[in-house]
PDB file of C-alpha atoms in Angstrom:
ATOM      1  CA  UNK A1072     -15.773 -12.557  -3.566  1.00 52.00           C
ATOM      2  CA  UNK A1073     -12.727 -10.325  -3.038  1.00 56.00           C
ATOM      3  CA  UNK A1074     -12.516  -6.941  -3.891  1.00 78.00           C
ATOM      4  CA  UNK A1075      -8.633  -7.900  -5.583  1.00 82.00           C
ATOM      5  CA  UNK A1076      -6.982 -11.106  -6.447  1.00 84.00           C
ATOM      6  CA  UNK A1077      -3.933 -11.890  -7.225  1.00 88.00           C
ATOM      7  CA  UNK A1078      -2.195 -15.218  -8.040  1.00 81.00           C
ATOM      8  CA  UNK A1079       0.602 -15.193  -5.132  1.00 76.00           C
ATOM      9  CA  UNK A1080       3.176 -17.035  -6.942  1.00 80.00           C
ATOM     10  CA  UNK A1081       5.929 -17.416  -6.763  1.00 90.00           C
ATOM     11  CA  UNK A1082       6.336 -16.412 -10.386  1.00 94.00           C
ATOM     12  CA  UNK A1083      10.044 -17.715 -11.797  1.00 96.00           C
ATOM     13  CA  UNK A1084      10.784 -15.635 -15.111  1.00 96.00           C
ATOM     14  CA  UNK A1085      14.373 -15.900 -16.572  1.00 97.00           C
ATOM     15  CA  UNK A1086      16.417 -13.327 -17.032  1.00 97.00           C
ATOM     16  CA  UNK A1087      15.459 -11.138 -19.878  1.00 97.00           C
ATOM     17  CA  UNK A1088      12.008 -12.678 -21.021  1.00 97.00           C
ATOM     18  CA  UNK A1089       8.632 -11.024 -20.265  1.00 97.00           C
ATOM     19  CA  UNK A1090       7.435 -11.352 -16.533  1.00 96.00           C
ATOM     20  CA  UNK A1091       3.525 -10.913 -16.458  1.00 95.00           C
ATOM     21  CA  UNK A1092       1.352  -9.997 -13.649  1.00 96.00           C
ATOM     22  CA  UNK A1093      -2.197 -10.104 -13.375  1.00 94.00           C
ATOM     23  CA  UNK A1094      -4.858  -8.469 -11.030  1.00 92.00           C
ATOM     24  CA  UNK A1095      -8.483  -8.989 -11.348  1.00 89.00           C
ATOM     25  CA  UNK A1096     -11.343  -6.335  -9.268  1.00 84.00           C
ATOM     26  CA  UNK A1097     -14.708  -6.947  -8.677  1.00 81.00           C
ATOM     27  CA  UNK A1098     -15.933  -3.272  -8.593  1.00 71.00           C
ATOM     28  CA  UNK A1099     -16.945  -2.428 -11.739  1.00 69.00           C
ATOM     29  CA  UNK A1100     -17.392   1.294 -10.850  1.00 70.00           C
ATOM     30  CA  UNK A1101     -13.429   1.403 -10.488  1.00 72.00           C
ATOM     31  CA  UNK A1102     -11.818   4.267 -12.480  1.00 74.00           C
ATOM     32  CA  UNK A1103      -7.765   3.948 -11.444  1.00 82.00           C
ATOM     33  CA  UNK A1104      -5.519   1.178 -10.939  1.00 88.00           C
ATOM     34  CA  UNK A1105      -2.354   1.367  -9.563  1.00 92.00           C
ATOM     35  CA  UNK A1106       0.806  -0.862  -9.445  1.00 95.00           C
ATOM     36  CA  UNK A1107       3.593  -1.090  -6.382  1.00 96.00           C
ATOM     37  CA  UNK A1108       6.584  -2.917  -5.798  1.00 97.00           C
ATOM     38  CA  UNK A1109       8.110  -4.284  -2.727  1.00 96.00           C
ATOM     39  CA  UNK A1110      11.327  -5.304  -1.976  1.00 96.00           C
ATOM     40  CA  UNK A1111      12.069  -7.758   0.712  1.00 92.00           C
ATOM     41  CA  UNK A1112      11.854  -5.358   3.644  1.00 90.00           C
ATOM     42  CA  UNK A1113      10.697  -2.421   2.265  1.00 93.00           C
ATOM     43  CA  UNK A1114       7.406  -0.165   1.834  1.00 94.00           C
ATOM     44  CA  UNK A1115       5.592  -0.673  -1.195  1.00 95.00           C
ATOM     45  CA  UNK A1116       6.871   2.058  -3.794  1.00 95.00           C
ATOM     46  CA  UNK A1117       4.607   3.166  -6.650  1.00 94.00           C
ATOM     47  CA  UNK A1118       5.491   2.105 -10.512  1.00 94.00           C
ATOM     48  CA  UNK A1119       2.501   2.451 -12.514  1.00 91.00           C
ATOM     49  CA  UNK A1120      -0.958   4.178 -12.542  1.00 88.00           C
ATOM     50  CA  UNK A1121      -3.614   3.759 -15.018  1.00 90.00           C
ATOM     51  CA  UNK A1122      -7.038   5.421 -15.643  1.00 84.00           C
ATOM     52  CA  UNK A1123      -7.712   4.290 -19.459  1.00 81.00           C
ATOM     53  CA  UNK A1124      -8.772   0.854 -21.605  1.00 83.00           C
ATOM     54  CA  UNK A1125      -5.899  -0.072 -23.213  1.00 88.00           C
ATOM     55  CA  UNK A1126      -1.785   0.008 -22.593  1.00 91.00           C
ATOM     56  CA  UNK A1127       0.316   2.069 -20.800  1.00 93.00           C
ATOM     57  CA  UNK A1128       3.954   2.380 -21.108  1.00 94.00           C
ATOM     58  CA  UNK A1129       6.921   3.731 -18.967  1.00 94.00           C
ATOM     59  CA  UNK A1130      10.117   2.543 -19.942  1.00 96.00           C
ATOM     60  CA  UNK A1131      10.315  -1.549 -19.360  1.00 97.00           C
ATOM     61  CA  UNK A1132       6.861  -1.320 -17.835  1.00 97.00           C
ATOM     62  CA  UNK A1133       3.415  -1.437 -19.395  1.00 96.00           C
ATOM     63  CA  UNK A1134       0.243  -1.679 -17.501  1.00 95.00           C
ATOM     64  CA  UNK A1135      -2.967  -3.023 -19.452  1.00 94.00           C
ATOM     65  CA  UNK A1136      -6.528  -2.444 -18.530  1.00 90.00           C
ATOM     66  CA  UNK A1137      -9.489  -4.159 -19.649  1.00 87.00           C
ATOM     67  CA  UNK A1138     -12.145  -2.614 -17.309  1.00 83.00           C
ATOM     68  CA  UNK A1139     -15.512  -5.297 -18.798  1.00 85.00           C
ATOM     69  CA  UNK A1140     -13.295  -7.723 -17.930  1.00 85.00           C
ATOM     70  CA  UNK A1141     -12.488  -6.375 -14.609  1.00 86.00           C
ATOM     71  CA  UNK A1142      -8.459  -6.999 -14.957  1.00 88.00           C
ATOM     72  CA  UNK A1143      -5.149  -5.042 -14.866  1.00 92.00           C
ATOM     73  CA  UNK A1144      -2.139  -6.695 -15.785  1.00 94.00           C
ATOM     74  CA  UNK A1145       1.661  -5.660 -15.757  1.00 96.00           C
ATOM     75  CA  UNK A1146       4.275  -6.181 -18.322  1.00 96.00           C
ATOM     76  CA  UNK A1147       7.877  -6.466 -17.647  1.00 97.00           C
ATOM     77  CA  UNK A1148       9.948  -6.478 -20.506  1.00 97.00           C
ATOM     78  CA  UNK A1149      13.717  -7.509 -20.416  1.00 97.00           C
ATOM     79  CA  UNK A1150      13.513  -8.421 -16.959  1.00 97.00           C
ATOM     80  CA  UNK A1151      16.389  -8.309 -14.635  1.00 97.00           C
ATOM     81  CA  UNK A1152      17.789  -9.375 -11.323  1.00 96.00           C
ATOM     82  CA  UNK A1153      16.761  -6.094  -9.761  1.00 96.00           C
ATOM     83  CA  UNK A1154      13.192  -6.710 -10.580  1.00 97.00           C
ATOM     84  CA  UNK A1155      12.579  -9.071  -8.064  1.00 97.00           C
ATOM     85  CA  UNK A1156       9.662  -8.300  -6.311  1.00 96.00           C
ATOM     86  CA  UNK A1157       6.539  -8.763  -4.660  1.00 95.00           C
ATOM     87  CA  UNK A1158       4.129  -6.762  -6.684  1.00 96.00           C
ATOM     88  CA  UNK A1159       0.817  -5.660  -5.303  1.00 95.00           C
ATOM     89  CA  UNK A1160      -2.046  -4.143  -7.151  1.00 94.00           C
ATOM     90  CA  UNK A1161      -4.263  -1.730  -5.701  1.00 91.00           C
ATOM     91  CA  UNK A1162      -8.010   0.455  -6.761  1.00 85.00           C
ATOM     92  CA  UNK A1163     -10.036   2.712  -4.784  1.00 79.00           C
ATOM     93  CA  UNK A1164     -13.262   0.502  -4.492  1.00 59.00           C
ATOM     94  CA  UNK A1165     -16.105   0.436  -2.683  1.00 49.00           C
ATOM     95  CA  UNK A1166     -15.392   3.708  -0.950  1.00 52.00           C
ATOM     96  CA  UNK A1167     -16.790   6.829  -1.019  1.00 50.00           C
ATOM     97  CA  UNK A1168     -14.990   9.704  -3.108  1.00 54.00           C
ATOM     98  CA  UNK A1169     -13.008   6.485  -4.417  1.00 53.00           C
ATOM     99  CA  UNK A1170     -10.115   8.048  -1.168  1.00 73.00           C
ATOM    100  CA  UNK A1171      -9.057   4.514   0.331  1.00 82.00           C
ATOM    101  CA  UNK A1172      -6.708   1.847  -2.014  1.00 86.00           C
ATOM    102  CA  UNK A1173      -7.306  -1.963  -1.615  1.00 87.00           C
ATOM    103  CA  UNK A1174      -4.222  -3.719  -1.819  1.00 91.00           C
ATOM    104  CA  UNK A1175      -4.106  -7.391  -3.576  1.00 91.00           C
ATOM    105  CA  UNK A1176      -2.212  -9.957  -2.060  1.00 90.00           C
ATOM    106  CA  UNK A1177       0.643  -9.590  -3.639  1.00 93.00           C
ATOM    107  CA  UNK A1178       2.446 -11.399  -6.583  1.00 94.00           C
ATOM    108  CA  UNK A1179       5.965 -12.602  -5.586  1.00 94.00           C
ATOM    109  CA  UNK A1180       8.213 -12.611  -8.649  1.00 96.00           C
ATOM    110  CA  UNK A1181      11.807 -14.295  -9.121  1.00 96.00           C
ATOM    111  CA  UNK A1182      13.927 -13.488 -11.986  1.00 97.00           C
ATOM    112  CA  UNK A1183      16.954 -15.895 -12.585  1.00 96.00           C
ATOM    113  CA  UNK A1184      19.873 -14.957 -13.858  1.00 94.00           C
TER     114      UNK A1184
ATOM    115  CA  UNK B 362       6.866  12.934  -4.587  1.00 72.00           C
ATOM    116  CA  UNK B 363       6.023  13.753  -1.241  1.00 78.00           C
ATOM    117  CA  UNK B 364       9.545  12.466   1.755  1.00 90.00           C
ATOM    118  CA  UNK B 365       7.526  10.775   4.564  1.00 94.00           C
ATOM    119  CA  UNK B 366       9.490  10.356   7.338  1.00 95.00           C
ATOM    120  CA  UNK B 367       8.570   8.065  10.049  1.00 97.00           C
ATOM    121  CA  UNK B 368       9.816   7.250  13.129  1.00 96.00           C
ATOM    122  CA  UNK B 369      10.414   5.021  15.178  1.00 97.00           C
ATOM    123  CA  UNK B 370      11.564   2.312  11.930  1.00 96.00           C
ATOM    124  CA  UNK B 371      11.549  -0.428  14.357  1.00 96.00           C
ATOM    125  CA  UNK B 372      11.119  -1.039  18.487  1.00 97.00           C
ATOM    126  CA  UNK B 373      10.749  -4.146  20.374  1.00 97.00           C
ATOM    127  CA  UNK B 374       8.154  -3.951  23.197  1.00 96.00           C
ATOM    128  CA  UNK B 375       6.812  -5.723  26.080  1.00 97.00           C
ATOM    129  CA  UNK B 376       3.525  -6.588  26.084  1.00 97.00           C
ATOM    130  CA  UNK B 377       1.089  -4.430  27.718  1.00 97.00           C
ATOM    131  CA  UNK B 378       2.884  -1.276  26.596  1.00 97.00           C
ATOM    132  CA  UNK B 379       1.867   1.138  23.920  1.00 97.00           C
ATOM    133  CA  UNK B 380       4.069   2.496  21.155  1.00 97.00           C
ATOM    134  CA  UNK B 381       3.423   6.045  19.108  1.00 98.00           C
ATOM    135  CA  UNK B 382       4.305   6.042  15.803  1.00 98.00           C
ATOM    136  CA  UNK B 383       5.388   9.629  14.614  1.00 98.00           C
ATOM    137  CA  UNK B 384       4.497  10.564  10.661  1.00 97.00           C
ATOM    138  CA  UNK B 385       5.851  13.700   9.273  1.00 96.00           C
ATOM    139  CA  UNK B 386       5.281  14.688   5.166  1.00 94.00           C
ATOM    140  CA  UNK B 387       7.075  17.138   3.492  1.00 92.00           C
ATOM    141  CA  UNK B 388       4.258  19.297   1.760  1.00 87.00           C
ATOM    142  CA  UNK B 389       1.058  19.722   2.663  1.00 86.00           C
ATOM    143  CA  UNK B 390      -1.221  17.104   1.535  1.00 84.00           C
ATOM    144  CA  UNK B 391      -5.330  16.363   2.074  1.00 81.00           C
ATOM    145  CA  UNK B 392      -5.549  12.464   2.966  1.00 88.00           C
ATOM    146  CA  UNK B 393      -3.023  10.769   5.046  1.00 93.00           C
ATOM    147  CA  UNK B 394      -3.938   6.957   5.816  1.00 95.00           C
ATOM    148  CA  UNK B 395      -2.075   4.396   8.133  1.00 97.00           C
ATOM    149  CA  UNK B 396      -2.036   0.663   6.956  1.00 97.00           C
ATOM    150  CA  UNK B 397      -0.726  -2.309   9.081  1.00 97.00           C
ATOM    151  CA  UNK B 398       1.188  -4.952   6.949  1.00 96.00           C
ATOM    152  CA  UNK B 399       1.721  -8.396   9.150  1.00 93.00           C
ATOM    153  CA  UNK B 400       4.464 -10.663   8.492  1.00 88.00           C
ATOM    154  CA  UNK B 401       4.073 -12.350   4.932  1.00 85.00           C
ATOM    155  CA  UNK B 402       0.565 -10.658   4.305  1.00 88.00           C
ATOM    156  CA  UNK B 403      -0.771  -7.694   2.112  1.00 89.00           C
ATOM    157  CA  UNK B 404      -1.414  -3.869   3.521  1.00 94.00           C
ATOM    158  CA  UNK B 405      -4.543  -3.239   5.534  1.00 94.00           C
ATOM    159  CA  UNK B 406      -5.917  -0.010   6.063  1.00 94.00           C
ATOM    160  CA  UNK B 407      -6.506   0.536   9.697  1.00 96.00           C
ATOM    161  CA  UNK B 408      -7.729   4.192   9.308  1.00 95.00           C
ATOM    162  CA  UNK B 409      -8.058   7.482   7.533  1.00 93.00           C
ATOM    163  CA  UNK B 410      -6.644  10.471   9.620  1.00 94.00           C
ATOM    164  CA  UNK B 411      -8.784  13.296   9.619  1.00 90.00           C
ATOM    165  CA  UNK B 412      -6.562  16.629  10.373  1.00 91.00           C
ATOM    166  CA  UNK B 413      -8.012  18.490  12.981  1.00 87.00           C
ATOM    167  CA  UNK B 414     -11.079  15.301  13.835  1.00 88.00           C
ATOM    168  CA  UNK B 415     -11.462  12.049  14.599  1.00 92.00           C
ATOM    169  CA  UNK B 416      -9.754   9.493  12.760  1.00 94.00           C
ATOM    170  CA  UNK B 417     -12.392   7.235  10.024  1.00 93.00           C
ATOM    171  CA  UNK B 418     -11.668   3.793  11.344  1.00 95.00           C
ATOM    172  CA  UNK B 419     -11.789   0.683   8.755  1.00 93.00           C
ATOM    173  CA  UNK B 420     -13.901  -2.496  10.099  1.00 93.00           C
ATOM    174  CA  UNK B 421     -11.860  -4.205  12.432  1.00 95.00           C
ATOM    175  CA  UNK B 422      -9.870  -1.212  14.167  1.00 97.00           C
ATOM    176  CA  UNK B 423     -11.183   0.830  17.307  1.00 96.00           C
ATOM    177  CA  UNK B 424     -10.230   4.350  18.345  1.00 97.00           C
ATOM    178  CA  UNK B 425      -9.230   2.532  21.838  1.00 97.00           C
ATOM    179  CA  UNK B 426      -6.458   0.522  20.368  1.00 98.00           C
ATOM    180  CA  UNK B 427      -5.254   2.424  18.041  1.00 98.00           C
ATOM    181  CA  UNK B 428      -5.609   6.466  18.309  1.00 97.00           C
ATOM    182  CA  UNK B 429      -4.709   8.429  15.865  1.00 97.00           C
ATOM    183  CA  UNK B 430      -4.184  11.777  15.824  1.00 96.00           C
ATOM    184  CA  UNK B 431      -3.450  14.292  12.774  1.00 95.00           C
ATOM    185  CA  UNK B 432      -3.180  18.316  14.324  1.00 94.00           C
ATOM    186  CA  UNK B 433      -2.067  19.499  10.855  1.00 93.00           C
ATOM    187  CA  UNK B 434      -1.528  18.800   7.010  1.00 92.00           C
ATOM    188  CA  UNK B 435       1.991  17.115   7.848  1.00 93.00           C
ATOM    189  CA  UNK B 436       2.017  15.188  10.669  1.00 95.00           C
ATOM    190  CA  UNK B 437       0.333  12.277  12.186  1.00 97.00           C
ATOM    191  CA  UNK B 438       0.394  10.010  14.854  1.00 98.00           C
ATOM    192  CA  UNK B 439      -0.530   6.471  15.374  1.00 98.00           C
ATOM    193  CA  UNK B 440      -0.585   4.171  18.878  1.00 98.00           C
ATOM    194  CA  UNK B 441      -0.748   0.859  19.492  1.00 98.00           C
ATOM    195  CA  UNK B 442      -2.180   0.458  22.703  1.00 98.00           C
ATOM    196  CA  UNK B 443      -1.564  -2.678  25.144  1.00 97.00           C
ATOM    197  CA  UNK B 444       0.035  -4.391  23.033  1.00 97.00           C
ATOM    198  CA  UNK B 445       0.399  -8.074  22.457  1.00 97.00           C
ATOM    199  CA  UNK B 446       2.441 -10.602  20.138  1.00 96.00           C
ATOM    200  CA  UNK B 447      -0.413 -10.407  17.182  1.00 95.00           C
ATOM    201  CA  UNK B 448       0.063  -6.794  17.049  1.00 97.00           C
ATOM    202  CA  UNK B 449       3.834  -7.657  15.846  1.00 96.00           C
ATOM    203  CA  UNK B 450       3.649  -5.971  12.191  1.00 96.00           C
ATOM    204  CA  UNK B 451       4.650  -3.197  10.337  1.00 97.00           C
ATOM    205  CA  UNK B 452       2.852  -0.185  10.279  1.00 98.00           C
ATOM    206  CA  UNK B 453       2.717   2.302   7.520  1.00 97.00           C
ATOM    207  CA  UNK B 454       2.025   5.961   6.724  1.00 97.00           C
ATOM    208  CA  UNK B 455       0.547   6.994   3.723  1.00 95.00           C
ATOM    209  CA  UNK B 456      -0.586   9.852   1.911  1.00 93.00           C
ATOM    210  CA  UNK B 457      -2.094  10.080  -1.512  1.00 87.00           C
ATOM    211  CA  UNK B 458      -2.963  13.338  -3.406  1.00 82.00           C
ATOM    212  CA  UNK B 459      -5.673  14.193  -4.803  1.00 75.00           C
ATOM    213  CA  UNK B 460      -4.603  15.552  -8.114  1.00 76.00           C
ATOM    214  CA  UNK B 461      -3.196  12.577  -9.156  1.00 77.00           C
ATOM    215  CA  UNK B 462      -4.573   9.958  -7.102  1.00 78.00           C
ATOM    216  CA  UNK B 463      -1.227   8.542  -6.013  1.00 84.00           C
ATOM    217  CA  UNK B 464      -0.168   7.255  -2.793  1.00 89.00           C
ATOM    218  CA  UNK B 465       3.109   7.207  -1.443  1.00 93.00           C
ATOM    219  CA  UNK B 466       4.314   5.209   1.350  1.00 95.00           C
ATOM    220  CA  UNK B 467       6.584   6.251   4.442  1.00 96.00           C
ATOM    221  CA  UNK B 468       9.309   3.565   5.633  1.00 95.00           C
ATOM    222  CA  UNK B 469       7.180   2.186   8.019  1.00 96.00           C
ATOM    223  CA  UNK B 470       8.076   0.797  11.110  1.00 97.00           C
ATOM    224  CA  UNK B 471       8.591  -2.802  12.441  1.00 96.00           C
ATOM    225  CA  UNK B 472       7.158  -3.073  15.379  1.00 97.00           C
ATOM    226  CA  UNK B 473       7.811  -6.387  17.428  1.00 97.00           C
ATOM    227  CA  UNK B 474       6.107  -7.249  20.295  1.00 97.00           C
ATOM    228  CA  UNK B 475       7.654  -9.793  22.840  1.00 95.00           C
TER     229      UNK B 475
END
């Protein structure tokens, strides 16, 4: 099983609807999730971090975790052009002192205008 | 968060050659990392980079191919040794505090290998 999947996509949202990404983990001892996006050429840039059960907000964002189900999803509200993305989750499993991130595949995601 | 500078952000090589990739952070920070991201693919994490030891290398990755070496809290260096085409890819500095458990990413640099 892999440590983090991701459904690749590519994920077509129109303009201004709700664009949701998904991430499931199969380390159930993992405390912190974390959220980057990547534009086409680009390094990954961080956008959300969450340690809690439940929803966290930041502006059009909101990360959910459901650690007994062993999945973090993000929210994009009002989504725009500008959002387009590859968006890769990431957790500190299976390492000692929880140090190292495992990245996900990567979810590609298309908004049109 | 931290400004990671890293140069070169891209070469072209010949095969056979080796490349060092320079990593320098603004502050001070306690774990630096260096991923590899191939064309089309996810990161991998080729190593952790110890300051002042031996790099911690991830399955996969060997000391001989690709030596790291960290001589203080800012700066890092990665090679890639005798190169071929598959090692075409861009590598990535990275350096995550412990605080807050973030990790930031450098520019990386695309590294093609003819």
């Amino acid at each position: 099983q892999k440590e983090v999947e991701q459904n690749s996509g590519p994920l077509s949202v129109p303009e201004g609807a709700i664009a949701s990404l998904n991430c499931t983990y199969s380390d159930r001892g993992s405390q912190s999730f974390f959220w980057y996006r990547q534009y086409s050429g680009k390094s990954p840039e961080l956008i959300m971090f969450i340690y809690s059960n439940g929803d966290k907000e930041d502006g059009r964002f909101t990360a959910q975790l459901n650690k007994a189900s062993q999945y973090v999803s993000l929210l994009i509200r009002d989504s725009q052009p500008s959002d387009s993305a590859t968006y890769l989750c990431a957790f500190p499993g299976f390492n000692f002192g929880n140090e190292k991130l495992t990245f996900g595949t990567g979810t590609r995601l298309t908004i049109i205008p | 968060s931290a400004v990671i500078s890293q140069k070169p952000s891209r070469d072209i090589c010949q095969r056979g050659t080796s490349l060092t990739i320079q990593c320098q952070v603004d502050s001070q920070v306690t774990m630096m990392f260096w991923y590899r991201q191939q064309p089309g693919q996810s990161l991998t994490l080729i190593a952790t980079a110890n300051q002042g030891s031996e790099a911690t290398y991830e399955s996969g990755f060997v000391i001989d191919k690709f030596p790291i070496s960290r001589p203080n809290l800012t700066f890092s260096t990665l090679t890639v040794s005798n190169m071929s085409p598959e090692d075409s890819s861009i590598y990535l500095c990275s350096v995550r505090y412990r605080s807050t458990g973030e990790l930031f990413f450098g520019e990386g640099s695309r590294l093609t290998v003819l």
